[in-house]
mmCIF file of C-alpha atoms and ligand atoms in Angstrom:
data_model
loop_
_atom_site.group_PDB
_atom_site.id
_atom_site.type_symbol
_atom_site.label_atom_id
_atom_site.label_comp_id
_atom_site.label_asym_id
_atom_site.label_seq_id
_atom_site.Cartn_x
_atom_site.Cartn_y
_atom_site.Cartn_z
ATOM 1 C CA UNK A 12 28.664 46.490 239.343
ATOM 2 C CA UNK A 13 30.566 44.366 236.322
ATOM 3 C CA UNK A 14 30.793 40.641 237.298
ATOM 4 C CA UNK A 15 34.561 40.951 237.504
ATOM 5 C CA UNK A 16 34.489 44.070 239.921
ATOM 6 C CA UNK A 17 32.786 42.156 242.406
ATOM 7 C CA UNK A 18 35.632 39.223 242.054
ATOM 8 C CA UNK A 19 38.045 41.788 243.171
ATOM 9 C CA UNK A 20 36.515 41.488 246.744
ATOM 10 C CA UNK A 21 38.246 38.275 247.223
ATOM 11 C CA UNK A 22 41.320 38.132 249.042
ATOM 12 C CA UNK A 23 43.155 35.061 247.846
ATOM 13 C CA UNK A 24 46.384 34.023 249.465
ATOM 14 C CA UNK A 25 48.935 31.944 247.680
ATOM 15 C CA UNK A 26 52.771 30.746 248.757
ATOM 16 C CA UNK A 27 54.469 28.039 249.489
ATOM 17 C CA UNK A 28 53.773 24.909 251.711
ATOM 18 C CA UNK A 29 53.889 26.045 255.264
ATOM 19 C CA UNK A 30 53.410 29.664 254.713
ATOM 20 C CA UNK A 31 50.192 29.421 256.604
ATOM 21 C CA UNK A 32 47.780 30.091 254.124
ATOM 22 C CA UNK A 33 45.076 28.011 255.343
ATOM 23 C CA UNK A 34 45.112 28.872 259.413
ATOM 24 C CA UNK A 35 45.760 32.696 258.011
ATOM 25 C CA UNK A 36 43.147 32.661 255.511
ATOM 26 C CA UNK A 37 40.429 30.973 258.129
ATOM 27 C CA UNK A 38 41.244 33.543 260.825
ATOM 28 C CA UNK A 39 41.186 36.919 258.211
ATOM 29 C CA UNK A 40 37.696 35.350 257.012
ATOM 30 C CA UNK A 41 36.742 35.367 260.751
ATOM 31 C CA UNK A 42 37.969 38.657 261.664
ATOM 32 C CA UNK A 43 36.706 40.450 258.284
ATOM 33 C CA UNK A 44 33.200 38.656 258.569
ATOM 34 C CA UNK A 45 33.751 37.254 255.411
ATOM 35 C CA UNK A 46 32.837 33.098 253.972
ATOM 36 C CA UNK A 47 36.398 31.487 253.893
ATOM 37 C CA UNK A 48 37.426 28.453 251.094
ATOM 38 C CA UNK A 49 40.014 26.277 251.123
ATOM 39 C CA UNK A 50 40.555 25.130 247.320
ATOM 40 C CA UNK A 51 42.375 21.900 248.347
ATOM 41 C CA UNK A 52 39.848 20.817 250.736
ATOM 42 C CA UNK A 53 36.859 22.208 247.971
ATOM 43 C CA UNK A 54 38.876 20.284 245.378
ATOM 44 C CA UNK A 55 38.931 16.668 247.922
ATOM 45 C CA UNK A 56 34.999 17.845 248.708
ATOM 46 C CA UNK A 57 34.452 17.380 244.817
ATOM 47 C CA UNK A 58 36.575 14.504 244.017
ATOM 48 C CA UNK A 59 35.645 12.518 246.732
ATOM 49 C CA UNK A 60 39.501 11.651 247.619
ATOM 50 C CA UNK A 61 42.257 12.826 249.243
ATOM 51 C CA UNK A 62 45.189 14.923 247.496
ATOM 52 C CA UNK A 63 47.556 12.596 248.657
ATOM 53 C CA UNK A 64 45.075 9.319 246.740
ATOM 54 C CA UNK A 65 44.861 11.973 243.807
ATOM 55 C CA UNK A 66 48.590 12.512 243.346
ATOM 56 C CA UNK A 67 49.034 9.039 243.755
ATOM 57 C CA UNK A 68 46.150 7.603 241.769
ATOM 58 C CA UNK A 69 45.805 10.149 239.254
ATOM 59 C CA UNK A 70 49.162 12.162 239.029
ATOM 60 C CA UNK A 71 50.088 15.854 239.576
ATOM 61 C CA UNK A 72 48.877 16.985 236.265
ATOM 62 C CA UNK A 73 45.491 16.166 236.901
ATOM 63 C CA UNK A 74 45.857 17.616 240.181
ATOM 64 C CA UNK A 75 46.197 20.858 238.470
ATOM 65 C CA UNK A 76 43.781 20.461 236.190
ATOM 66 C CA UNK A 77 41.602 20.489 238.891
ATOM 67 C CA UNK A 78 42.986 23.597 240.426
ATOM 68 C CA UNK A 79 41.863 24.961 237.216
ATOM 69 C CA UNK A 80 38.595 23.764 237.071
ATOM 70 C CA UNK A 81 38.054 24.882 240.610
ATOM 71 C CA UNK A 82 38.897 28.527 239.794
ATOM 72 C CA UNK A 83 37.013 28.726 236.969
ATOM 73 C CA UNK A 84 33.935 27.481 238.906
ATOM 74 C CA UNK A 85 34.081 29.953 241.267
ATOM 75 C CA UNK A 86 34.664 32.290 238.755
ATOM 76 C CA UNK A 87 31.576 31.500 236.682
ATOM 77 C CA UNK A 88 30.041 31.275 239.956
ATOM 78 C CA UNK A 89 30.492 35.056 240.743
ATOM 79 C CA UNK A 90 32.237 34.417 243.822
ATOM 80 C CA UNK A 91 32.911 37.340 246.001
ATOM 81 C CA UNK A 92 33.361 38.921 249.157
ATOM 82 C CA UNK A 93 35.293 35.465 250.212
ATOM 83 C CA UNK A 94 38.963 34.687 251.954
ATOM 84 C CA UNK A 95 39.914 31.813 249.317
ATOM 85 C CA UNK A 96 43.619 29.621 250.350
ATOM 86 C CA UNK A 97 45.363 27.964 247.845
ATOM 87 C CA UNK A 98 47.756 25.150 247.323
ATOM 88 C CA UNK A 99 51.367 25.918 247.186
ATOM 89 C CA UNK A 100 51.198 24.790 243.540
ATOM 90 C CA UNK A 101 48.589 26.549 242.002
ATOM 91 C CA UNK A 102 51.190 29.235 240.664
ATOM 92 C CA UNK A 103 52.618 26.725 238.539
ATOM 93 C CA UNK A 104 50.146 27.232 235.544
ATOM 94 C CA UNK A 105 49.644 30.553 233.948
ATOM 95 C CA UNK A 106 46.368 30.518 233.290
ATOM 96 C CA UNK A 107 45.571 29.936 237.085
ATOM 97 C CA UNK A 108 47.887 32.924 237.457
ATOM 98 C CA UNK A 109 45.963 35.001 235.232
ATOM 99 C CA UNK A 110 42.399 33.078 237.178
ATOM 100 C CA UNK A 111 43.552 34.022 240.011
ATOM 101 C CA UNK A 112 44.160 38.035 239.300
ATOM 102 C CA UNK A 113 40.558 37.949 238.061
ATOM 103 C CA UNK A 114 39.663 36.619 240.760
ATOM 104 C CA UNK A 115 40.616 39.228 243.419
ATOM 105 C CA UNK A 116 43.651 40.410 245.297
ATOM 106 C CA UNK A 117 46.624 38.476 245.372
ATOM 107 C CA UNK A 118 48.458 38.417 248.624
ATOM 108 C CA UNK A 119 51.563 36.171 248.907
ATOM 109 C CA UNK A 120 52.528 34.973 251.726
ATOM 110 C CA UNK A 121 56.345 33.640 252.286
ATOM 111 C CA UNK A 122 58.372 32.379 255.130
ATOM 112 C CA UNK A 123 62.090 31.058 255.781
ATOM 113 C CA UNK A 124 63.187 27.979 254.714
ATOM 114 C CA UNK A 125 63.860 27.018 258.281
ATOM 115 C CA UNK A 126 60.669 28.008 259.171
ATOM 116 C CA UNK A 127 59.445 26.036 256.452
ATOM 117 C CA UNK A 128 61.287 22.878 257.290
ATOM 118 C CA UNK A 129 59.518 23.094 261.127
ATOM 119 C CA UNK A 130 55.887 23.790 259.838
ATOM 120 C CA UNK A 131 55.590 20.885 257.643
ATOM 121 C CA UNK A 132 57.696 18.248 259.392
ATOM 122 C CA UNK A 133 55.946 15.671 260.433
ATOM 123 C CA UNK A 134 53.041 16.175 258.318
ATOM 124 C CA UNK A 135 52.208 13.387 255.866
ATOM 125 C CA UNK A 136 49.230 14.810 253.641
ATOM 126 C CA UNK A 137 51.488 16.749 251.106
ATOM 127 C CA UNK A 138 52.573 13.952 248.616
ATOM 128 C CA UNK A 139 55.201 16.633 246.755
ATOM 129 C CA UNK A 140 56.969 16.435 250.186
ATOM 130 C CA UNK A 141 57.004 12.512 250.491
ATOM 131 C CA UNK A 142 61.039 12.474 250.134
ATOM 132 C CA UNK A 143 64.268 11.001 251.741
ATOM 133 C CA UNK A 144 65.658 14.408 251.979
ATOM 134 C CA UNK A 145 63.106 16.951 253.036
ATOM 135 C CA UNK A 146 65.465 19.810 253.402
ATOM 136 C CA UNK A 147 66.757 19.423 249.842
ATOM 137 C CA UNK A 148 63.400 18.936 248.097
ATOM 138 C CA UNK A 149 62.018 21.958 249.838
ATOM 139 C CA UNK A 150 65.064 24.402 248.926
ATOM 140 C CA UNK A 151 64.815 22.912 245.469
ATOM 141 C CA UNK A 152 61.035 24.000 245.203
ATOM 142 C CA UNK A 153 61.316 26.916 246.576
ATOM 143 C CA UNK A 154 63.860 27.856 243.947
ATOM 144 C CA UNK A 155 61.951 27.004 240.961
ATOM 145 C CA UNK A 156 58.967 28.384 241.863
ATOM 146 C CA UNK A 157 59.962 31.887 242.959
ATOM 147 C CA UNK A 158 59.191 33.331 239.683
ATOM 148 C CA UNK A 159 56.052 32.054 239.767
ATOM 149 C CA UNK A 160 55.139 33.631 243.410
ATOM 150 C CA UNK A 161 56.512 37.244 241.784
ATOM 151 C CA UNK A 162 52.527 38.030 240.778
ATOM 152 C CA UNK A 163 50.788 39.037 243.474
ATOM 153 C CA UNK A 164 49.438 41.968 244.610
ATOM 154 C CA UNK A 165 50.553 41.994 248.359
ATOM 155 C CA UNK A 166 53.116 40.345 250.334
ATOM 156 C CA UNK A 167 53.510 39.233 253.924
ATOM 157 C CA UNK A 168 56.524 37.711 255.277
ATOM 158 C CA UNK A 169 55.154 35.189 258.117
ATOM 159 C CA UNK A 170 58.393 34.053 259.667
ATOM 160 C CA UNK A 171 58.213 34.064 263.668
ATOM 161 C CA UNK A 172 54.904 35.357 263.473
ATOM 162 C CA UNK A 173 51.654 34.436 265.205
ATOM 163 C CA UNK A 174 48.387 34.016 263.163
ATOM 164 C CA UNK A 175 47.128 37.315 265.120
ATOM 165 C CA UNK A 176 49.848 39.435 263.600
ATOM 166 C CA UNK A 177 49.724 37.875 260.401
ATOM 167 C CA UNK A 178 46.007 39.102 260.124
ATOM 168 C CA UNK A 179 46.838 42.351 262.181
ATOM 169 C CA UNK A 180 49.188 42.965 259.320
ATOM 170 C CA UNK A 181 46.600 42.365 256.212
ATOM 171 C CA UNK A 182 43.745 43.916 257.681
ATOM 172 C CA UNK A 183 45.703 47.399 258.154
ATOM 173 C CA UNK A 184 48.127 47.687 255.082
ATOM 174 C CA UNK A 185 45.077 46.412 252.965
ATOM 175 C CA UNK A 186 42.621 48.861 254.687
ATOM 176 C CA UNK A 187 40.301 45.974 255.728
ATOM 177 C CA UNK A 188 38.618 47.718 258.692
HETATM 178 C C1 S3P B 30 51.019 21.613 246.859
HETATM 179 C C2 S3P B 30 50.609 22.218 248.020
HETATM 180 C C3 S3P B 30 49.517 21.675 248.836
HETATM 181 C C4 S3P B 30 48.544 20.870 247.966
HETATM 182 C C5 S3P B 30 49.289 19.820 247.196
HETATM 183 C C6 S3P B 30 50.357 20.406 246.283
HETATM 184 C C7 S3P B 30 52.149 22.216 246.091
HETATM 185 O O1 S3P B 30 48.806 22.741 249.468
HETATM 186 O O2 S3P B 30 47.859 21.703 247.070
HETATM 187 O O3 S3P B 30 49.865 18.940 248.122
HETATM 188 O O4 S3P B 30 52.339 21.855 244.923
HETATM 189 O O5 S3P B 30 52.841 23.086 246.668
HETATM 190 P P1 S3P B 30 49.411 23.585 250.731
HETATM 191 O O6 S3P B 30 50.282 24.662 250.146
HETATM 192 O O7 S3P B 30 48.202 24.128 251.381
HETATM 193 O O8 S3P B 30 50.158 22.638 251.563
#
């Protein structure tokens, strides 16, 4: 099989902050047998700090360049087979947009902005949400980046759902088992 048939065996899940990629993405990899990756936590694993002390320290730019560097890693690295979460941001660049198609399946998944607000209050790890007015910066975000959250291959609204539907969901309009 070509190199970048196999990559189409990942299922890669991108959307917004709150959207549940992570606790979605660990559970499918569960349920599907399959090795899961977070990028954010394999991009703090290879930087040695935090995304909030690289934001800070280092800025959002480089941030994304290491989103970039991270995909093409796994890319060169002929990752497959694997349940791979994203950060909210990682749309932002084409050429992670085009990375990411090459890559494997695209599934977005989305949520209210309520729902949003709930899921992330209270958390401090996600520096783009380190604002006066949460509710504002959020609907703001969410506005500008809905282009970028138009290419994907599959979408999942998560809104009042538990993790166990969420999966239920993938696995059978995807085929999975
Ligand atoms: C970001 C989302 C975060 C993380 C970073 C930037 C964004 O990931 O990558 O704080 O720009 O939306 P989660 O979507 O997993 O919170």
């Amino acid at each position: 099989m070509e190199e970048s048939q196999k990559q189409r065996d990942n299922l890669i899940l991108i959307g917004f902050m709150g959207t549940g990629k992570s606790a979605a993405g660990s559970l499918l990899a569960e349920k599907l047998k399959r090795k899961f990756i977070d990028l954010d936590q394999l991009i703090e694993e290879n930087s040695g700090s935090s995304i909030a002390a690289i934001f800070e320290e280092q800025g959002e730019e480089h941030f994304r360049e290491l989103e970039s560097e991270t995909l093409n890693k796994l890319i060169k690295a002929g990752a497959a087979n694997l349940v791979i979460a994203t950060g909210g941001g990682i749309v932002l660049r084409e050429e992670n947009r085009k990375l990411l198609k090459t890559l494997g399946k695209v599934i977005l998944l989305t949520a209210t902005l309520p729902e949003i607000i709930i899921r992330t209050s209270g958390d401090r790890s996600r520096p783009l949400l380190d604002s006066e007015d949460r509710l504002e910066t959020i609907r703001v975000m969410l506005e500008t980046r809905k282009p970028f959250y138009r290419e994907h291959d599959y979408c999942f609204d998560t809104t009042g759902k538990d993790l166990e539907s969420i999966c239920a969901e993938i696995i059978s309009a995807l085929r999975l088992q």
